[in-house]
CSV table of C-alpha atoms in Angstrom, one decimal:
chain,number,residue,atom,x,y,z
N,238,UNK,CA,-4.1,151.2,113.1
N,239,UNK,CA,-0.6,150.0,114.6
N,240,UNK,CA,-2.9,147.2,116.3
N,241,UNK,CA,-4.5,146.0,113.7
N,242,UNK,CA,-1.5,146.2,111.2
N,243,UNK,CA,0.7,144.5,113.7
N,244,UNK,CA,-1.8,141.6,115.0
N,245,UNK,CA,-3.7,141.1,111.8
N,246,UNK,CA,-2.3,138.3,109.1
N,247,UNK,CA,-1.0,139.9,105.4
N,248,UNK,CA,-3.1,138.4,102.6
N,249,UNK,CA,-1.5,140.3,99.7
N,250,UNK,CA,-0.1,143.7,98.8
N,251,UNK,CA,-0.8,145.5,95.6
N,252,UNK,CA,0.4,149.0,93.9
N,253,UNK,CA,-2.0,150.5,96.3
N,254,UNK,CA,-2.9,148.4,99.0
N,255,UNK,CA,-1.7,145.8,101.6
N,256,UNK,CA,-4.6,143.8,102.7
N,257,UNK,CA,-4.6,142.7,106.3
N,258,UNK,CA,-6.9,139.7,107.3
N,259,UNK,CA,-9.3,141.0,110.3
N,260,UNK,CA,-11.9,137.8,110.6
N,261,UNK,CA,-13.1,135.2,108.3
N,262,UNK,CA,-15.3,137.2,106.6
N,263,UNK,CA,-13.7,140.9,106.4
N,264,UNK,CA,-10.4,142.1,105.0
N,265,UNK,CA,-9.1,145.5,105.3
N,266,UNK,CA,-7.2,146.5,101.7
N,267,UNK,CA,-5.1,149.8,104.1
N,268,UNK,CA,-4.0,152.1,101.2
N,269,UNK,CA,-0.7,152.0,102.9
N,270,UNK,CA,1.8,154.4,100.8
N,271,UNK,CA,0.4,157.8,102.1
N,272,UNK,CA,2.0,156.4,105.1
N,273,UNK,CA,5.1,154.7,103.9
N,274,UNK,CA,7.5,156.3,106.0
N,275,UNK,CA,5.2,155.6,109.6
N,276,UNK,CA,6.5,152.1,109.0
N,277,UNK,CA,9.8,150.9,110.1
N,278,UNK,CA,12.2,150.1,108.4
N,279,UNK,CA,14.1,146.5,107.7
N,280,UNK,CA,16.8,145.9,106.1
N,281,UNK,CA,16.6,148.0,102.8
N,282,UNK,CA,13.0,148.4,102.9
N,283,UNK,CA,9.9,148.3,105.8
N,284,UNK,CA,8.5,146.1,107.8
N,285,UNK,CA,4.8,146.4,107.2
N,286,UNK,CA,3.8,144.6,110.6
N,287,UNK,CA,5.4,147.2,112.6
N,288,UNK,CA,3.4,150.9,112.3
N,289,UNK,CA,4.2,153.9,113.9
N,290,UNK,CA,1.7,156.8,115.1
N,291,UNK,CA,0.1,158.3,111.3
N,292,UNK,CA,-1.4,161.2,113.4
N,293,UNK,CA,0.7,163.9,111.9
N,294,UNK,CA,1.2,162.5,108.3
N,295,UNK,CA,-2.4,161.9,108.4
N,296,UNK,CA,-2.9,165.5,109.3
N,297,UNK,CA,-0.5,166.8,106.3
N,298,UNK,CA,-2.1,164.9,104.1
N,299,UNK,CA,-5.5,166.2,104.4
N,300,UNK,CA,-4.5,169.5,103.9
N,301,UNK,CA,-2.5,168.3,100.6
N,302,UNK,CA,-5.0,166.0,99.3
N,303,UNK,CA,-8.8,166.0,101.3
N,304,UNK,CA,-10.8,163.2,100.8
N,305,UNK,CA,-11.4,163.5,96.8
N,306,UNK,CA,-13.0,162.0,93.3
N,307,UNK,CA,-11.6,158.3,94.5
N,308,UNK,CA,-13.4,158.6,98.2
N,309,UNK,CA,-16.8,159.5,96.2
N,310,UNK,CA,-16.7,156.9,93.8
N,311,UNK,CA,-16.3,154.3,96.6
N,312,UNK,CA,-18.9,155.3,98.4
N,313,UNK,CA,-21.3,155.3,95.3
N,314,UNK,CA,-20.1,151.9,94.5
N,315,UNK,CA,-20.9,150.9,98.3
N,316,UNK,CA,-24.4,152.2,98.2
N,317,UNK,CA,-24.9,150.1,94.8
N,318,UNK,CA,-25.0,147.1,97.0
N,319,UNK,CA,-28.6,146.1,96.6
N,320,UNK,CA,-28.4,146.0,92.7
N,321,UNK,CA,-25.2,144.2,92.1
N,322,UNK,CA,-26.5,140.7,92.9
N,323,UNK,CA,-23.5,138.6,91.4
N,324,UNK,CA,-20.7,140.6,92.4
N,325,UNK,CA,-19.5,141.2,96.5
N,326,UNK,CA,-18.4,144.8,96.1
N,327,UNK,CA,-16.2,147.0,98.6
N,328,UNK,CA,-18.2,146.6,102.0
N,329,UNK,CA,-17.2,149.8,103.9
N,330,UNK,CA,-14.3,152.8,104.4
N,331,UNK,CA,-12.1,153.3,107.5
N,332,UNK,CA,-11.6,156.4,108.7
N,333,UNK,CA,-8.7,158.4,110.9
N,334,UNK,CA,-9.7,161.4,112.2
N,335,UNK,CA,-12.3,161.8,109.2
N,336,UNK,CA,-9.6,160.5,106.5
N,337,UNK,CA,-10.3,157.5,104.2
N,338,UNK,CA,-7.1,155.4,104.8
N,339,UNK,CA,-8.4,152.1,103.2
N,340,UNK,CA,-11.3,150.0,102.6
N,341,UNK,CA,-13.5,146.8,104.0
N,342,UNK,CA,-13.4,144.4,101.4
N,343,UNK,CA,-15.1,141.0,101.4
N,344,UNK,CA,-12.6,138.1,102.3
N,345,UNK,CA,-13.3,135.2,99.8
N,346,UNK,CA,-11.2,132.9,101.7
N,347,UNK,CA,-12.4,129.4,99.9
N,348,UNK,CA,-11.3,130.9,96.2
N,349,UNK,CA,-8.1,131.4,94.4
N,350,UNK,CA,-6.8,133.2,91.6
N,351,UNK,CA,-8.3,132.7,87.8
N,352,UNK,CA,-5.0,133.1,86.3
N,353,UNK,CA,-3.4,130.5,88.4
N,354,UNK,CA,-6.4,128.1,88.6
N,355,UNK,CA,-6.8,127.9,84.5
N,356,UNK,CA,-2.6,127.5,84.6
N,357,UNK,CA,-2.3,124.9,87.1
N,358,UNK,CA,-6.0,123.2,85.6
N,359,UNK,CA,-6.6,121.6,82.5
N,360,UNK,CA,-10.5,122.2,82.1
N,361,UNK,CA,-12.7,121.1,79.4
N,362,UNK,CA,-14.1,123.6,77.0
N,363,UNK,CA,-18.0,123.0,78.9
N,364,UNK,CA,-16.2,124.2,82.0
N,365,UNK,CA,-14.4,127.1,80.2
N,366,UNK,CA,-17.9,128.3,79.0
N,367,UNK,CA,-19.6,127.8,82.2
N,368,UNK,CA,-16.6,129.9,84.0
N,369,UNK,CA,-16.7,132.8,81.1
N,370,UNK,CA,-20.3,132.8,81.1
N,371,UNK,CA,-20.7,133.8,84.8
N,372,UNK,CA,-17.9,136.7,84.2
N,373,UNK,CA,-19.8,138.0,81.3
N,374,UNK,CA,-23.0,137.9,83.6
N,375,UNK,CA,-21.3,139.5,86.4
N,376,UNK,CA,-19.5,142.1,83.8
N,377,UNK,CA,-22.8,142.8,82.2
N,378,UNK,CA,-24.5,143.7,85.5
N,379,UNK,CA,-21.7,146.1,87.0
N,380,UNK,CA,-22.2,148.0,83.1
N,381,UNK,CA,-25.6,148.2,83.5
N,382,UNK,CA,-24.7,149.7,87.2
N,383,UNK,CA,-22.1,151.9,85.1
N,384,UNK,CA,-19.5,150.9,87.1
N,385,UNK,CA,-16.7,150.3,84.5
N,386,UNK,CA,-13.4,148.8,85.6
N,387,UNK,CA,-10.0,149.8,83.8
N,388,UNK,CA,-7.9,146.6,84.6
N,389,UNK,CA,-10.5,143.8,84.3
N,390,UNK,CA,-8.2,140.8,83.5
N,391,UNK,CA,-7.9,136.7,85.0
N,392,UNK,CA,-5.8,138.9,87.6
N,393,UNK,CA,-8.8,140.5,89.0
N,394,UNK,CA,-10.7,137.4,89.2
N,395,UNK,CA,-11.5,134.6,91.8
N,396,UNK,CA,-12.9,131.0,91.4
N,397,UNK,CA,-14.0,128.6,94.2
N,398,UNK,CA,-12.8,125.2,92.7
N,399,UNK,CA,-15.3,123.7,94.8
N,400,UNK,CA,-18.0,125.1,92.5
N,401,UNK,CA,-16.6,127.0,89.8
N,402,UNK,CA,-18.3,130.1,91.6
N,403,UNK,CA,-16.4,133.6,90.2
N,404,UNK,CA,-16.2,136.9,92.4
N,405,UNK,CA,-14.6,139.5,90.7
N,406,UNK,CA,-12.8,142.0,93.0
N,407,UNK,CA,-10.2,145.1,93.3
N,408,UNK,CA,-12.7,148.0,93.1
N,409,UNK,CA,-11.3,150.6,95.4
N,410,UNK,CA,-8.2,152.4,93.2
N,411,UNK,CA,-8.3,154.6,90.5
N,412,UNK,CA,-8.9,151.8,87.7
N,413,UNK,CA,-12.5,151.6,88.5
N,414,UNK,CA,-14.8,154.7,87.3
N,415,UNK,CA,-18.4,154.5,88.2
N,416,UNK,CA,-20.2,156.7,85.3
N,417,UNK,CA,-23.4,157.9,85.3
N,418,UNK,CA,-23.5,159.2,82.1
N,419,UNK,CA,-21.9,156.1,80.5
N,420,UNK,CA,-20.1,157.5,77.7
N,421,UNK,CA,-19.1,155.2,75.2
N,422,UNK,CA,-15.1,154.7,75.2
N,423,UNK,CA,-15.6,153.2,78.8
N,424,UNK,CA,-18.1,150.5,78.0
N,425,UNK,CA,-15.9,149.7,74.8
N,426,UNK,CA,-13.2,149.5,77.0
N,427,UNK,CA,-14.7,146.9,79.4
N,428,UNK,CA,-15.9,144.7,75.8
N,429,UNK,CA,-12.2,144.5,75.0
N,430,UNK,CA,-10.9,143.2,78.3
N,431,UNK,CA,-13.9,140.7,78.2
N,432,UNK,CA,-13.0,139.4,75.0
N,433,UNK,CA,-9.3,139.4,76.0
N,434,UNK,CA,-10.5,137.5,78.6
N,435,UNK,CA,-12.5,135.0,76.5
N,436,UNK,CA,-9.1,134.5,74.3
N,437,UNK,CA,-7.0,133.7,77.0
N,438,UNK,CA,-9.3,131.3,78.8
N,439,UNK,CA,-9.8,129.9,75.3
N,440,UNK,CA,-6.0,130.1,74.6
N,441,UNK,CA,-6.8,132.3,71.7
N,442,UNK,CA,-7.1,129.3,68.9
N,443,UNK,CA,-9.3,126.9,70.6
N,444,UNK,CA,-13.0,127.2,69.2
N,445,UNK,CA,-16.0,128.5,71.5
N,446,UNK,CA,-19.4,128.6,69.5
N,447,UNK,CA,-21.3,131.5,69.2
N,448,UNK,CA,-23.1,131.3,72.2
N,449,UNK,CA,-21.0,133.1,74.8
């Protein structure tokens, strides 16, 4: 972990994640606040290329909080692989000493973030439907999956402005429930956030037909 950590690039860092860049296809989201205080510090906070030995945190932890709900409901959405065709999902789980500390996470390197593409690009409204149209496809399919994210926003989304291609990512924390019995606040839920989606690609008062 200290190797990786220390030799591997920083692609981002979230509420709870830093995501280290291991190759050109894999990226390792380490949930990295378990283990705060096994960084060292700088200045008035840590220096998250240098990480001590976890060993004996790790070993507190487990006793305090075993491998729980969030652990199984990554691994189900990793075994939904074969059916979610439009979507790359989490890829994997790394383990210390049989603890989850983080996940293996596809590393979209060509695409950038849908909030800053649509604010830095002025698109025309064909292009706005394509780009919407492919999230609602790739929405609809995790649903039908019953995988049901909590914070699906522009945030959460990628676009390859070579081909307007979307990925939608950040599956591994507690915002994402994977349902089987699908009950029907969740799947409202993920309607609103599309259609807040829809306004703000749309800027709320520009007209989109009834198609999408």
């Amino acid at each position: 972990m200290s190797l990786i950590v220390s030799k591997s690039k920083i692609i981002g860092q979230g509420r709870s994640g830093i995501i280290y860049e291991l190759d050109d296809d894999t990226l390792f989201k380490f949930f990295y606040k378990v283990f705060i205080h096994n960084f060292e510090k700088k200045n008035n906070g840590f220096d998250y290329r240098k990480l001590n030995d976890i060993s004996k945190m790790l070993e507190i932890y487990k006793k305090i909080n075993p491998n729980d709900i969030l652990f199984e409901k990554n691994i189900k959405i990793i075994n939904l692989h074969d059916k979610i065709l439009l979507t790359k999902l989490t890829e994997g789980v790394v383990l210390v000493n049989e603890y989850c500390v983080g996940y293996l996470l596809h590393y979209h390197k060509d695409m950038t973030n849908l909030y800053d593409f649509l604010k830095n690009n002025k698109l025309s409204t064909s292009l706005k439907k394509h780009i919407f149209n492919n999230i609602k496809k790739a929405v609809d399919e995790l649903v039908d999956n019953n995988i049901f994210m909590d914070d699906l926003t522009v945030g959460n989304i990628l676009i390859n402005p070579k081909d307007n291609s979307i990925e939608i990512i950040d599956f591994e924390d507690i915002c994402t429930t994977v349902r089987e019995d699908r009950p029907s606040y969740l799947v409202k839920e993920t309607q609103k956030q599309l259609n807040d989606i829809k306004d703000y690609i749309f800027e709320k008062n520009q007209e989109y037909d009834s198609q999408l």
